[in-house]
């Protein structure tokens, strides 16, 4: 049995993204969830599966209580940080296909301006206890510092440059300027990137994603039901998650330049039955600029080591051969744990992408990256 | 701002991990080895991933290795590290096989490259913790 074409994203919802929201993370999740459920043409009481996202996510019970859901048939978690959203979609489709439930809500929301920043969160997670014990006391605290050695190794082995990182940052910003719900609203240049202060060498400030407040949510249903729902069906053709070698410690990973998505991508492409040249639009998890190019390599868009030159020449820009992060991404739209990437792909395939619409987009892909290198990807198709 | 908030994070080892810190305190990089198949591993873990034995022994490593990668911290994500900026964290391929993360001594900064031979020391910091600092290995 394959999940090819069995499930669809039938509802999408987002709040405003901002640097500081007066609403709690749960309020933001509720707002986004109500929007996604309405977008799917459903009543909240029709939700019978819930997969909350993120360690700040409210438990399924909180949604049951607040929506008065009479019969929740299924709930689960996908603990992969920024790869959890796609992991949750995979779980949802499998559960629906198995007959466990009909409509799965995937809610996410965060209020980081009032709570723990990314640097602190990792060290509260038991699966990274050894990083907290052996690396944190030395001053290896935040993801920027933990991920930087992967980028540095890539630069030393393959000649990848900070100017190539800048291509990614500038492209994401250009796309964010087309998005009315983007936190960043001013254009940047390659020179701005090069002049931005060093955070964790080789990562400059403009290599790092935003910390954002907001909420985003999805509804997943069967493709059969989706064809009777309000919007054009966006079905999931291929989906997979992959865990990197040494998933709890980057330091101990044999190949620092290979992420979990390297294991997921061949499975997702084979399931979908499409090739790289079929991809009209890509939403690629961009917690850091380097992580975008590493995923492009790991997915097979180019050879290992060629990600830097691959992103040059406007390849990822709207109008280029592989328009990427048409919403502005985590780097410039907002950091919503990659749920905003899934929302944007659905929008593109509904042909509701506004000023950032890729004309005639039929097939697209979305990736997630989380924690110490977990990866996930989905290939979706209109129709 | 309380002094509590400024304190550096310190290790909180479980009993299984304590031998590493006992070694650090006397200046040795102590690694877990499988008692059955003798393969070394780091960081500590319960089971040997090669033969699945749960028995292990702790052996002092040579403390020598080569630089695998690095990052230079220019931003303090914790206030206690602000006065130390910039500092370099090196990922080191130990001669025994596993890797270690440590500070690079500033005297080696100018020579930093992949493959640079280094050796470990464990100076005690103000918090009373002995943490790995790598120096150039002149004998390599
Ligand atoms: Zn063994």
PDB file of C-alpha atoms in Angstrom, chain A residues 8-12 39 218 231-232 234 283 340-353 357 380 382:
ATOM      1  CA  UNK A   8      -5.032  16.162   0.542  1.00  0.00           C
ATOM      2  CA  UNK A   9      -4.552  19.437   2.386  1.00  0.00           C
ATOM      3  CA  UNK A  10      -8.121  20.713   2.459  1.00  0.00           C
ATOM      4  CA  UNK A  11      -7.823  23.646   4.842  1.00  0.00           C
ATOM      5  CA  UNK A  12      -5.164  26.277   5.526  1.00  0.00           C
ATOM      6  CA  UNK A  39     -11.286  27.260   4.758  1.00  0.00           C
ATOM      7  CA  UNK A 218      -3.798  22.748   8.304  1.00  0.00           C
ATOM      8  CA  UNK A 231     -11.104  24.646  -2.894  1.00  0.00           C
ATOM      9  CA  UNK A 232      -9.289  22.935  -5.754  1.00  0.00           C
ATOM     10  CA  UNK A 234      -4.205  19.747  -3.467  1.00  0.00           C
ATOM     11  CA  UNK A 283       9.016  25.715  -0.312  1.00  0.00           C
ATOM     12  CA  UNK A 340       3.831  28.476   6.720  1.00  0.00           C
ATOM     13  CA  UNK A 341       5.779  26.618   4.001  1.00  0.00           C
ATOM     14  CA  UNK A 342       3.026  24.002   3.700  1.00  0.00           C
ATOM     15  CA  UNK A 343       0.340  26.721   3.680  1.00  0.00           C
ATOM     16  CA  UNK A 344       2.195  28.544   0.902  1.00  0.00           C
ATOM     17  CA  UNK A 345       2.580  25.444  -1.272  1.00  0.00           C
ATOM     18  CA  UNK A 346      -1.160  24.772  -0.985  1.00  0.00           C
ATOM     19  CA  UNK A 347      -1.863  28.387  -1.913  1.00  0.00           C
ATOM     20  CA  UNK A 348       0.409  28.156  -4.949  1.00  0.00           C
ATOM     21  CA  UNK A 349      -1.247  24.948  -6.151  1.00  0.00           C
ATOM     22  CA  UNK A 350      -4.701  26.471  -5.641  1.00  0.00           C
ATOM     23  CA  UNK A 351      -3.439  29.332  -7.830  1.00  0.00           C
ATOM     24  CA  UNK A 352      -4.135  31.700  -4.942  1.00  0.00           C
ATOM     25  CA  UNK A 353      -0.555  32.878  -4.512  1.00  0.00           C
ATOM     26  CA  UNK A 357       1.971  33.150  -7.829  1.00  0.00           C
ATOM     27  CA  UNK A 380       1.916  17.834  -3.879  1.00  0.00           C
ATOM     28  CA  UNK A 382      -3.156  20.278  -7.983  1.00  0.00           C
TER      29      UNK A 382
END
